[in-house]
Each structure stands twice: as structure tokens, then as C-alpha cells.
XYZ file of C-alpha atoms in Angstrom:
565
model
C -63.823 154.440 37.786
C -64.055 155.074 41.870
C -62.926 158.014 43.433
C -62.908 158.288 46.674
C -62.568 162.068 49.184
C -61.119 162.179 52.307
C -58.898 164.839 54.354
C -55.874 164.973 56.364
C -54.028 166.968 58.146
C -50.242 165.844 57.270
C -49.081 167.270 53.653
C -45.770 165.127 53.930
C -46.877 161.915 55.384
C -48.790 161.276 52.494
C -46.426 162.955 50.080
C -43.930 159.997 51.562
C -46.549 157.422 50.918
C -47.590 158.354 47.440
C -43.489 158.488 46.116
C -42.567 155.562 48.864
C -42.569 151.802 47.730
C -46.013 151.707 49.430
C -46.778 149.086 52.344
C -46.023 146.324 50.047
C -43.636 147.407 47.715
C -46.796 147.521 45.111
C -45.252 151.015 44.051
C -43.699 151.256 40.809
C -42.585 154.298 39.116
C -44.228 156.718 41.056
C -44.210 160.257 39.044
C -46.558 163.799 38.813
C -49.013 163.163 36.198
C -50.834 166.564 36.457
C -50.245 169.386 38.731
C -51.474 173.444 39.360
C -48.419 174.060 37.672
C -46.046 171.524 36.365
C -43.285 173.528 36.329
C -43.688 174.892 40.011
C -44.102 171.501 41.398
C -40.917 169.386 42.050
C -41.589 165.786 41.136
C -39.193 163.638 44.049
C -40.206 160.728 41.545
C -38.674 161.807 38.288
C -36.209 164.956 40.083
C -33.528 163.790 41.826
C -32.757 166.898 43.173
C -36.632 167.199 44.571
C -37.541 166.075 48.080
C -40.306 165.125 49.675
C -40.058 168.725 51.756
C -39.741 170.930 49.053
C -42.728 169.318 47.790
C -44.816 169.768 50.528
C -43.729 173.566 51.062
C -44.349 174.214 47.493
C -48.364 172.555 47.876
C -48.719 174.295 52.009
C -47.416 178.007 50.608
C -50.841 179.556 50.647
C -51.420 177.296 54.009
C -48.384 178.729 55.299
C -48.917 182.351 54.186
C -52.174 182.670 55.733
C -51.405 180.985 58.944
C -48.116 183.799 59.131
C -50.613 186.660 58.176
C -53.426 185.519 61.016
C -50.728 184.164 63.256
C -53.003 181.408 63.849
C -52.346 177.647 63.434
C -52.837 175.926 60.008
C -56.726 175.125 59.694
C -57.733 171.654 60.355
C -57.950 169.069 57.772
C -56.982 170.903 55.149
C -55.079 168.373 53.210
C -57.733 166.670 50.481
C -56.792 163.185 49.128
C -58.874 161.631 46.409
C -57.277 158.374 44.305
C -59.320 157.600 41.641
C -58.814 154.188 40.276
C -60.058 152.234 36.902
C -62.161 149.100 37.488
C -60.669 145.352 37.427
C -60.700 144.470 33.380
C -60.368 147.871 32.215
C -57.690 148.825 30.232
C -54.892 151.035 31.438
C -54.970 154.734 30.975
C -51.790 156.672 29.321
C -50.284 159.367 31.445
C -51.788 161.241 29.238
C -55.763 160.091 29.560
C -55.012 160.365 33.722
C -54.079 163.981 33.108
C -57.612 164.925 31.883
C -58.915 162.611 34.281
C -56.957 164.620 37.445
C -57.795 168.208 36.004
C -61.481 166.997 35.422
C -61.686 165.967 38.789
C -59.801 168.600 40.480
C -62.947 170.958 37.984
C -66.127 169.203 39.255
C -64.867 169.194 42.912
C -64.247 172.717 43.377
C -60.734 172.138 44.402
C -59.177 174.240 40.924
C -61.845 175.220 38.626
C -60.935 176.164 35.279
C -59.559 179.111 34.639
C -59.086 179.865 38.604
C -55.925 181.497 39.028
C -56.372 181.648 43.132
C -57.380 177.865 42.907
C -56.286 175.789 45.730
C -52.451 173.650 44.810
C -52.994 169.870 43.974
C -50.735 167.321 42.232
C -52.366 163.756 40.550
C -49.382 160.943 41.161
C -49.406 157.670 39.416
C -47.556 154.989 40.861
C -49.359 151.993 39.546
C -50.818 150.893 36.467
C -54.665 151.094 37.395
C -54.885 154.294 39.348
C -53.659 157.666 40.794
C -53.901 160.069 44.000
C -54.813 163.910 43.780
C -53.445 165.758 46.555
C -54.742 169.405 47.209
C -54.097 171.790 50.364
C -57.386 173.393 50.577
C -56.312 176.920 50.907
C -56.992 179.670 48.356
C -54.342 182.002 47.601
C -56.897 184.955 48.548
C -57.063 183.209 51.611
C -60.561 181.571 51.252
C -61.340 177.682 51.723
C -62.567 176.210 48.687
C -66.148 175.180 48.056
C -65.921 171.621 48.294
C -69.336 171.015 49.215
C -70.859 167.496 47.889
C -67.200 166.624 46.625
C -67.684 163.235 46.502
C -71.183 163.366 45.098
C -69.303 165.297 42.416
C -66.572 163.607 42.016
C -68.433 160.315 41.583
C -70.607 161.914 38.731
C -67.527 163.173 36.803
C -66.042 159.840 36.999
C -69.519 158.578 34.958
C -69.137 161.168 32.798
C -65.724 159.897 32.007
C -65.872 156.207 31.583
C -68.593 157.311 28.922
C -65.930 158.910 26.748
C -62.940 156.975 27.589
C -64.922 153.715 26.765
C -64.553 152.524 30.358
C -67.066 149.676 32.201
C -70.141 152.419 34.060
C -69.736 151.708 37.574
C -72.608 152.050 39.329
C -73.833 155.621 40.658
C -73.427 155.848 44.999
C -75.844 157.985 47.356
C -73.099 158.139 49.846
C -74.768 155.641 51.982
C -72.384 153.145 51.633
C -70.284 152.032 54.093
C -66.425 152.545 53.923
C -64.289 149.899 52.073
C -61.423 148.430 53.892
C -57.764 150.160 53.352
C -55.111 148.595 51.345
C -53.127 148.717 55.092
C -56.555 146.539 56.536
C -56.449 144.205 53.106
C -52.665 143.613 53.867
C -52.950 142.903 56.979
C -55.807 139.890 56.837
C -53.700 138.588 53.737
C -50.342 137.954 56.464
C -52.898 136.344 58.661
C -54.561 134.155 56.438
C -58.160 135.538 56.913
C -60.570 136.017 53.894
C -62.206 139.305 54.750
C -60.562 142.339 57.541
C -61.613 142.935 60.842
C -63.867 145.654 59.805
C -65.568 143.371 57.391
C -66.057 140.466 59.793
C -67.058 142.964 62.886
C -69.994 144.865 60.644
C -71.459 141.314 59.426
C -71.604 140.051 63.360
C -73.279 143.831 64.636
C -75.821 143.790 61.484
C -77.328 139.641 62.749
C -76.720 140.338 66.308
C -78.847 143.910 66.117
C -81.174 141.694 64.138
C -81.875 139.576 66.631
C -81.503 141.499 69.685
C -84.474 143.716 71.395
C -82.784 146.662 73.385
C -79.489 148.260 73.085
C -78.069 146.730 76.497
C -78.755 143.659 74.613
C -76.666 144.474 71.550
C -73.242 145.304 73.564
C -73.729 142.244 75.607
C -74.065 139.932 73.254
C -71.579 141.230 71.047
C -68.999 140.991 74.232
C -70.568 137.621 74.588
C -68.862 136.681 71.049
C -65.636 137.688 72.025
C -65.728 141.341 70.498
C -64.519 144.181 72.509
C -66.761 147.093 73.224
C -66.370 150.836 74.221
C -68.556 153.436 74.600
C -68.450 157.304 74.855
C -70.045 159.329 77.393
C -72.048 162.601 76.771
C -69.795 165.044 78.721
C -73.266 166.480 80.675
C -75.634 163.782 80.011
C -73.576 160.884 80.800
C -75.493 158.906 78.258
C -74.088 156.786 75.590
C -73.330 159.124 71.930
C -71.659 156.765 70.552
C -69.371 153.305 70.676
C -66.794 151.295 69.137
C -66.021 147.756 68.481
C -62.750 145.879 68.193
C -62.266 142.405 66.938
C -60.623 139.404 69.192
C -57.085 139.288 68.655
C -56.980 142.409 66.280
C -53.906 144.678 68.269
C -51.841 147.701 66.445
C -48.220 147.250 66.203
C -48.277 148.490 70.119
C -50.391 145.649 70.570
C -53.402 147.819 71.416
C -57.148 146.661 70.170
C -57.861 148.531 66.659
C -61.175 150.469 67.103
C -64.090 151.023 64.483
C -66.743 153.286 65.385
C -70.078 152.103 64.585
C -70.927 154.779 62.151
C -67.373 153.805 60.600
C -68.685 150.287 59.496
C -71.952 151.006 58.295
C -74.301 154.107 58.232
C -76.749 152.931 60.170
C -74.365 150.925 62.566
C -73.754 154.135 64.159
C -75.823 154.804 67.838
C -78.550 156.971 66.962
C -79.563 155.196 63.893
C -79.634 151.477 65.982
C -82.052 153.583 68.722
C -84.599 154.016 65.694
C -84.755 150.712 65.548
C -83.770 149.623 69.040
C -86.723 150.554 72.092
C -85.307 152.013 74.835
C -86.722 149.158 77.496
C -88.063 145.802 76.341
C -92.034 145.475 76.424
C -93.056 144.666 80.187
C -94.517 141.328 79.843
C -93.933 141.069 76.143
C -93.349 136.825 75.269
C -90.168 136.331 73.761
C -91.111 132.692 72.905
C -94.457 131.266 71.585
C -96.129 128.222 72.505
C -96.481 127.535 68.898
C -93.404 126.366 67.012
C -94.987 127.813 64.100
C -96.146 131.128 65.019
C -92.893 133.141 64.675
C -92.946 131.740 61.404
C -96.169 132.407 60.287
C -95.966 136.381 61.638
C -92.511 136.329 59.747
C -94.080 134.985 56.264
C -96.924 137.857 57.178
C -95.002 140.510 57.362
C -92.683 139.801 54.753
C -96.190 139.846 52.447
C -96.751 143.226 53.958
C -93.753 144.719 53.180
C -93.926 143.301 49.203
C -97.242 145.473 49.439
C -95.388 148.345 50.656
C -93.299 148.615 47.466
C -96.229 148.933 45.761
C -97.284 152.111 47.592
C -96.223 155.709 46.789
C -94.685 156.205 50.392
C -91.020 155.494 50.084
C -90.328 156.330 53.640
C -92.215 153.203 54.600
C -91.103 151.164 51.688
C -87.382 151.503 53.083
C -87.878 151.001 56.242
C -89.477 147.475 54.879
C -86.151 146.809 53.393
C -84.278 147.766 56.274
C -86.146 145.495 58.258
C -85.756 142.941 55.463
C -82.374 143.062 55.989
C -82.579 142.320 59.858
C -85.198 139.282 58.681
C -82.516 137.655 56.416
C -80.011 137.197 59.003
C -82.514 135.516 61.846
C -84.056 133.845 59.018
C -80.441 132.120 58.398
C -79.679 131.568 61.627
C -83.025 129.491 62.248
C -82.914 127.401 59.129
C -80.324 124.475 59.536
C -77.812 122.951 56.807
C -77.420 122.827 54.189
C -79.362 126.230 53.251
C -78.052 128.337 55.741
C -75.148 128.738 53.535
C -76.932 130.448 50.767
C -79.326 132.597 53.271
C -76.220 133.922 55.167
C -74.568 134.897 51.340
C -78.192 136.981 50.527
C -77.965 138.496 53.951
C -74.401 140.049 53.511
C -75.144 140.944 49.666
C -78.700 142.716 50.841
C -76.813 145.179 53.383
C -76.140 147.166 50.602
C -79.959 147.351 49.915
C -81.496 148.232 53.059
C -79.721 151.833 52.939
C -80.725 154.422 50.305
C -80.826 158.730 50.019
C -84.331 157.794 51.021
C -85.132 158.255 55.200
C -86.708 154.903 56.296
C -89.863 154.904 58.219
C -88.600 152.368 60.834
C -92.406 152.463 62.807
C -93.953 151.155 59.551
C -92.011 148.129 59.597
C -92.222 147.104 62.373
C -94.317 143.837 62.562
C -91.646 143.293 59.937
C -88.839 143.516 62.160
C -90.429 141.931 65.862
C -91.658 138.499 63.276
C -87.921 138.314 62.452
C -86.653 138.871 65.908
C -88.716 135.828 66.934
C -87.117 133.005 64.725
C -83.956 134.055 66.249
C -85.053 132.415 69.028
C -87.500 129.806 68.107
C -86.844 126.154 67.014
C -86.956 125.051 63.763
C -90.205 125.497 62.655
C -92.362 122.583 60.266
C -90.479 122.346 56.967
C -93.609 123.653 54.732
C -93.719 126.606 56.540
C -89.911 126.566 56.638
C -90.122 126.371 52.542
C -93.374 129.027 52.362
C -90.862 131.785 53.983
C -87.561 130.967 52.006
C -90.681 131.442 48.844
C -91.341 134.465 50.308
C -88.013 135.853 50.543
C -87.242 135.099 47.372
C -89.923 137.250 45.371
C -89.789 140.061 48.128
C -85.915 140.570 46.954
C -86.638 140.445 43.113
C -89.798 143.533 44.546
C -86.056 145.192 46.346
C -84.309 144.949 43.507
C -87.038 146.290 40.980
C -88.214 149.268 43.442
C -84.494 150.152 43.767
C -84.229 150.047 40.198
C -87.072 152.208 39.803
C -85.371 155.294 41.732
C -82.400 155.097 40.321
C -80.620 154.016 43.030
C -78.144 151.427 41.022
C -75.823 150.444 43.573
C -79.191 149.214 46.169
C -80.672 147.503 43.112
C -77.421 145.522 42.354
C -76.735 144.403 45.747
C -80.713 142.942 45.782
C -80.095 141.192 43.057
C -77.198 139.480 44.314
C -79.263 138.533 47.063
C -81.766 137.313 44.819
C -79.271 135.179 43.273
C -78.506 133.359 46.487
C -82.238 132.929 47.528
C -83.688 130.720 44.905
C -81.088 128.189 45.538
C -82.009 127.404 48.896
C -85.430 127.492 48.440
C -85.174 124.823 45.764
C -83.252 122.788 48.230
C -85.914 122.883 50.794
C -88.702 122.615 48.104
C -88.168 120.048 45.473
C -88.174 117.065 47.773
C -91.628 118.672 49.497
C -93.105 119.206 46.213
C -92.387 115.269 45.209
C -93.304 113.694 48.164
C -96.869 115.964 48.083
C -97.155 115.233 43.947
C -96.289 111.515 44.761
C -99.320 111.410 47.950
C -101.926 113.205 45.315
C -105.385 112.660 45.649
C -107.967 110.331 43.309
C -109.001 111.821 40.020
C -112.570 113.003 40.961
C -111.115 114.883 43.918
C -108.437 116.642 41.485
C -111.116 116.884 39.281
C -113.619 118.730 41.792
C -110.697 120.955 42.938
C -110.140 121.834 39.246
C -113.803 123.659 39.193
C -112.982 125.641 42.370
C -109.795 126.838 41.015
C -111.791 128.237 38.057
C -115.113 129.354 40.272
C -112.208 131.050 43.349
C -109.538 132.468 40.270
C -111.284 132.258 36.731
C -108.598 134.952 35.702
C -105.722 132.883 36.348
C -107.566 129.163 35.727
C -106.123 128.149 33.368
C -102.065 129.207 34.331
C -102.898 127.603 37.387
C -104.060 124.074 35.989
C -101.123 124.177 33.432
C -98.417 124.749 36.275
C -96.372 121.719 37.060
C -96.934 121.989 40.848
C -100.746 121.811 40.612
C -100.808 118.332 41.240
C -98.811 119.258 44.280
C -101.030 121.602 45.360
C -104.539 119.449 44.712
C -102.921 117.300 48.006
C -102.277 120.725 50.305
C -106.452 121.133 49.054
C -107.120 117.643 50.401
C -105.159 118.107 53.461
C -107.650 121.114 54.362
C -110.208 119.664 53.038
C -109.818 116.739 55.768
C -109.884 119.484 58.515
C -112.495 120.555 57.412
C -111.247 124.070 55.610
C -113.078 125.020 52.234
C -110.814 124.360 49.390
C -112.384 127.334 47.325
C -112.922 129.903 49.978
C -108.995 128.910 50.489
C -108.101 129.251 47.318
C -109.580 132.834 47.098
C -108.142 134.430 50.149
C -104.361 132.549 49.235
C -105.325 134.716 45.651
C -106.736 137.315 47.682
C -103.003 138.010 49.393
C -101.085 139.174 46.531
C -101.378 139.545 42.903
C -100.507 136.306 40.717
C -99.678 137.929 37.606
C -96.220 138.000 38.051
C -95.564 134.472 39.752
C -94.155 132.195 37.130
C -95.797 129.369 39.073
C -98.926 130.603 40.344
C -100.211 126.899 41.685
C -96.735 126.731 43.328
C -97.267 130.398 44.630
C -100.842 129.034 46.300
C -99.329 126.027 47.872
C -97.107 128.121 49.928
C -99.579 130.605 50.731
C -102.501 128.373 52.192
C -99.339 126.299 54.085
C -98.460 129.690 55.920
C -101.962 130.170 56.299
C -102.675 131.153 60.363
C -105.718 129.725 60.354
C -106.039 126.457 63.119
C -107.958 124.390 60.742
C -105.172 124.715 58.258
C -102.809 123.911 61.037
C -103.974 120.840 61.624
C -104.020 119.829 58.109
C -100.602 120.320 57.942
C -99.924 118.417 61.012
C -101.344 115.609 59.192
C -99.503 116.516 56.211
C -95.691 115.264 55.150
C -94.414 118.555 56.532
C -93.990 117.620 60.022
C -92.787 113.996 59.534
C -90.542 113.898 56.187
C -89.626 117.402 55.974
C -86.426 118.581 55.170
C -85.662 121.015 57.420
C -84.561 119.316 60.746
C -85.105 120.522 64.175
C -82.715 122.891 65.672
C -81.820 122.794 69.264
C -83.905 125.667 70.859
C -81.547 128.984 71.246
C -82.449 131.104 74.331
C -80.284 133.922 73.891
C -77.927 133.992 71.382
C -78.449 133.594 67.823
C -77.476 130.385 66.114
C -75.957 131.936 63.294
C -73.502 133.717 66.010
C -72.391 130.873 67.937
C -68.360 131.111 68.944
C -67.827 127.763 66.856
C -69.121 129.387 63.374
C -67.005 132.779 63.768
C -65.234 132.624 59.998
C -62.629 135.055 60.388
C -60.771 134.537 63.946
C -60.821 131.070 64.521
């Protein structure tokens, strides 16, 4: 059960909506299902006699008695909407059922309390089978506003309360971080033009990869004018800085034919200016290299970081911990828009699932994370790096949003935890795209017996604790060839093998051989590098070479826009 708070200012615009056919003659049988007082409230749906007017005088007379008694104008805002609506599969509720539901609601949000006789004036309307609309004027009739503090906070907490009792599916508790759901009038209107998500959808997934990939705020508006998307700022009246901006999608006009603006903060939390400058420098670097002279470097720092921040959840500062996940977030997108086809399919579906992750109750500690977020920023614009290191990341990303999920899960923060595991659920299948073929070819190319056989007794000298998981995993053979490889360049197979065990527990890795493989490939060290130059990663790996992108990330490109073709 969702409700959801907002306030107006016109009592009989959206009396006219909740009575009218609605935008798409969805309507049916629109009728009062609860009121302050049944009697005193004229029902236009079931009362022919009532109008829409008489109505809305009724709900405004304490509005319109104190405004005569100040002689001042009617306060703003002071109309407060809230539908509440069942979940898809539930069953539908009787008049009746929606009756307790409305006065319940009306209760916890300190719009009528029980037993308050100077209580504010609301009616609950039903005009469809799944939901209804409380309308309140939030005047007292002493006079007094009504304490409505945390409303939707409360509201949402009722609504748990009551799919308990009713037998309803338990939606998942918010922190009000989320960021607003389309209307039914933006839904509508990308149905009649044959688009799969609304403009405000499709213009908060292109600001969350382009701020990804991006260094300084000048940067963000010009690249996202560079895709087409129309931008507008507000001045400080004194300062004559930026305080805030808006965006407007190509081709999205108002029936005047005049762009439709969303303010930042309007798509997502921490869209909005101030929170982008947290993570946004004010000047680039001086000097700073946006490119390396080693293809693999930007992926090496990004598999780093990302084992950082899976250490971070382990801590007891949460502060830190979220910014990690906030800057996991911006790592997801560059991470799909450097990987080529046919995984950047499945990277670009974890990336829009984890936004709902990377924001909790908790303020993130943006400094902590950010080696986090600079290693991201880099494969944005590097080429494609070698496939194993290519595989070792997409590894990486995988058990760092299982950590998300659990850590989420651990705070009780339900709807974060949810949204990581759907991104989890996208991750493993492109890493076992990019992987299985790797792991063949290296099982296929393994070494003599007495070489396995030698690794096998540094394995159990390096990791006696986890010998004997490690020697029964199916990718061990696999990994006895990434041994040889370093081996060959002259790298110690068993001082390897301790500092790959040395990075992270192995405990929980269902495939701890499999987990080493990836580790020692992602390994910085040179001697390791040029093992795997000699290994099957640079010459039958499955990750192709990109063309190099100097300024704008692939996974923007004009050609891949989804929504306004």
C-alpha cells in the first residue's frame, strides 16, 4: 500500500479531477468513501444536486473564515493531497476496508486525529478499483495549521501497519530518499508517443552516467547540452552564482509547445546542485592526466578501489560506507559504457536498478570514496582494457553488490537493499559471459602434472585454511595456468597466492580458486603484467577493443539515446 503527500494550493481543481473522468477516462464511479463528516460533505459523485463548488466551500470554510477574520490572503499550500493505492496483485478493498484505511491515515498524519473536533476538513474519494485520494484543507477551525510534520514518514508506516491486518503484500519501508515517480499525466503522455519510460525517467538515467563520468560541473551542463538536452540555470539574486538548474528533454514541449522543466533535485535527491558539488571539484586538478599510458591502469585502480570500498562495509563508519556506494553507483555506469557488447546490456540494467542503493537516511562521506569515484571516471575515457582484467572487475562488481545489498539489509533500509539486489541479479550474467570462455581456454592451456602438482603445495603452505576448498574448486585447474603465467615472469606463485588471499577474506566466495584467479590478474604489479601479456587475455579475449572516447562517454553517444530517437 503507497501513499504518497503533497500540497496544493487549488481546492477545486483537484476536486474536478478526483469526480472528472480523469485524463484518460480511467475514472469510474467516483464517490466519498470517508469524510470529517459525511453528512456535511456533498458528494458531486453520488448527489446530483452537489457541485463541485459547494464542495470546495464546504472543505475551504475554516480557510475562508480565517482569511475574513485576518483579512489576509488564504495561506499558501494549504490544500493536502495524499492517494493511497493497493499494490498490483492485491485484492480490492470494499468501500468499507478504504474507510478505515482514509480515517487511519487522516490519524497518523495529524491531519484529523481522533477524537479532534477542531481537526482540519478532508474527504477520501474512490474512483477506481485499486485506490483512493484524501483531500484535506489544512486549516484548524481554532485557526491553527495542523502538525503535519514527517507526514509522509507517517503515513508510510500506517500503511505497514495496515497491509499487516488487511492481509495485504508488505511493501517495502522508504527513508524519503527516493526520487519522485512519474505522474499518471507523464505515464500518459510517453504511452501516445510510443516511448517506454517518461522524460523524467530517461533525463535522470542520462544526468546520473554523464555526472559519472564527468570531472567539474561546467563539464556536466556541457555535455548534457552536447546530448541534445536543454539546460537552465538559476542565478543567486546577490551572488550571481549557480543555486540551482533544470533540464528538459529534446522534443518534450507543453501543450504551448514550451520545453517541460525538471529541476535537478526533482529527479533524484542527489541530482540537485549542491549535492553534485560534493562530489563535483570546483576546478579540475592543474596538470592532473585524464588518460594513462597504460590501457590497463584505469582498470586496475577501478578493480582497487572497488576492493576498498567492499572493506568499507565491513567498518563501523557508515558515513564512509555510503559514500562507497554512492560512488559505486557512478562506477557502474562508466564501467558499462567501457565494456562493449554483448554485456553492456546487463551492466547498464544493474546501473539503473543500483540508483536506488546509493541513497539512504545515512549522510555519505563523499571524501572517503574517492579513489572510488576518480578509478571510475577513468574507464569512461579509456579503451577497452585486456579482457582478464575486463572479467576481474565485472567479478568484482558482482560480490561488492551482494556486500550493498547485505549492509543495506543490515540497517533496515529495505527499499536500498532491494534495489542492490536487483542489481546483483543483472551482474552475474555478464560476468559469466565474459568469463566462461576465459576460464576454458586457460583450463584447456593448463600446465604438466608436476607443475600443478608443485602449485598444489603452495596453495596449502600460502592458504592452509582454505587448501583444501581451493583444490576442490572447479576453476583450480584454471587458475594453476594464471600461476604458470607468473611464474614465467618470474613472480612467486606462493608469495602471489598469499597477498591475492591477503586482499579479502575467502570465506564467503563460493569459488575461492576462481576468486584468486581474478585477483592475481588485476594484480598492479609489472611482473604480473607481463605474464598476462603473454597470457590468452590479450589475444583471444572476449572483450573487444573499443574505439578510444575523448570526451563523451560511450554509453551516451546520440545513436544509443532509447527514449527520443
Amino acid at each position: 500500500m503507497v501513499p504518497d503527500v503533497s500540497t496544493g494550493s487549488d481546492s477545486r481543481g483537484l476536486i474536478a479531477y478526483l469526480f472528472g473522468p480523469g485524463r484518460r477516462d480511467e475514472h469510474t464511479n467516483p464517490h466519498i468513501v470517508a469524510a470529517w463528516d459525511m453528512a456535511g460533505a456533498p458528494d458531486p459523485g453520488r448527489d446530483p444536486a452537489a457541485t463541485y463548488t459547494q464542495l470546495a466551500r464546504r472543505l475551504d470554510h475554516h480557510v475562508d473564515l480565517r482569511t475574513r477574520e485576518l483579512g489576509c490572503k488564504k495561506p499558501p499550500q494549504h490544500v493536502w493531497h495524499c492517494p493511497v493505492r493497493t499494490a498490483p496483485g492485491d485484492r480490492y478493498l470494499t468501500d468499507t476496508e478504504w474507510t478505515e484505511v482514509a480515517r487511519r491515515v487522516v490519524h497518523a498524519t495529524g491531519i484529523a486525529p481522533d477524537g479532534d473536533e477542531k481537526a482540519c476538513r478532508w474527504i477520501a474519494v474512490r474512483h477506481a478499483d485499486d485506490h483512493i485520494h484524501i483531500m484535506a484543507t489544512t486549516v484548524r477551525a481554532d485557526g491553527r495549521r495542523p502538525r503535519t510534520h514527517q507526514d509522509g514518514r507517517r503515513a508510510q508506516a500506517e500503511c505497514r501497519r495496515i497491509e499487516t491486518e488487511f492481509g495485504l503484500r508488505r511493501l517495502k519501508s522508504g527513508d524519503l530518499t527516493a526520487p519522485r515517480t512519474p505522474t499518471g499525466a507523464e505515464r500518459a503522455k510517453a504511452e501516445r508517443q510510443g516511448q517506454s519510460v517518461t522524460a523524467r525517467q530517461w533525463l535522470r538515467e542520462r544526468a546520473y552516467a554523464v555526472v559519472a563520468a564527468v570531472h567539474t560541473e561546467t563539464d556536466y551542463f556541457t555535455v548534457l547540452q552536447s546530448l541534445g538536452i536543454k539546460v537552465k540555470t538559476r542565478l543567486g539574486p546577490e551572488s550571481g552564482e549557480v543555486i540551482g538548474y533544470s533540464l528538459a528533454a529534446p522534443g518534450d514541449t507543453n501543450a504551448a509547445g514550451e520545453p517541460v522543466w525538471y529541476g535537478g533535485s526533482k529527479l533524484a535527491p542527489d541530482l540537485s546542485i549542491n549535492r553534485l558539488r560534493e562530489r563535483l571539484p570546483e576546478q579540475e586538478v592543474a596538470d592532473r592526466p585524464r588518460f594513462a599510458a597504460d590501457p590497463a591502469e584505469p582498470w586496475q585502480h577501478t578493480v582497487a578501489a572497488i576492493q576498498t570500498a567492499h572493506n568499507a562495509l565491513d567498518s563501523d563508519d557508515d558515513a564512509a560506507a555510503q559514500g562507497q556506494l554512492a560512488a559505486f553507483g557512478d562506477a557502474l555506469y562508466n564501467i558499462a559504457s567501457a565494456t562493449p557488447s554483448p554485456h553492456r546490456a546487463e551492466l547498464r540494467a544493474a546501473a539503473t536498478a543500483f540508483n536506488r542503493a546509493r541513497r539512504s537516511a545515512t549522510r555519505a562521506d563523499h571524501q572517503a570514496a574517492h579513489a572510488l569515484r576518480q578509478a571510475a571516471k577513468e574507464l569512461a575515457y579509456a579503451s577497452n582494457g585486456p579482457g582478464g582484467l575486463a572479467i576481474a572487475l565485472l567479478f568484482a562488481t558482482v560480490h561488492l553488490a551482494r556486500a550493498a545489498a547485505k549492509w543495506h539489509e543490515q540497517r533496515g533500509h529495505e527499499q536500498q537493499a532491494a534495489a542492490a539486489e536487483e542489481a546483483f541479479s543483472h551482474l552475474p550474467a555478464a560476468y559469466q559471459q565474459a568469463a566462461t570462455p576465459v576460464l576454458a581456454d586457460l583450463t584447456r592451456r593448463a600446465p604438466r602434472a608436476d607443475t600443478a602438482h608443485r602449485f598444489e603445495k603452495d596453495v596449502r603452505a600460502a592458504l592452509p585454511n582454505h587448501a583444501d576448498r581451493i583444490l576442490a574448486d572447479p576453476t583450480w585447474t584454471a587458475l594453476t595456468t594464471t600461476l604458470a603465467q607468473a611464474e614465467t615472469a618470474s613472480h612467486n606463485p606462493r608469495r602471489l597466492l598469499a597477498e591475492a588471499g591477503a586482499q579479502r577474506e575467502l570465506d564467503s566466495a563460493e569459488r575461492p580458486a576462481e576468486a584468486l584467479n581474478w585477483r592475481i590478474t588485476a594484480q598492479p604489479s609489472k611482473r604480473v603484467q607481463a605474464a598476462r601479456r603473454q597470457s590468452t587475455f590479450t589475444g583471444t579475449s572476449p572483450m573487444p577493443t573499443a574505439p578510444h572516447v575523448s570526451a563523451t562517454p560511450v554509453a551516451m553517444k546520440p545513436e544509443e539515446r532509447t527514449r527520443h530517437r
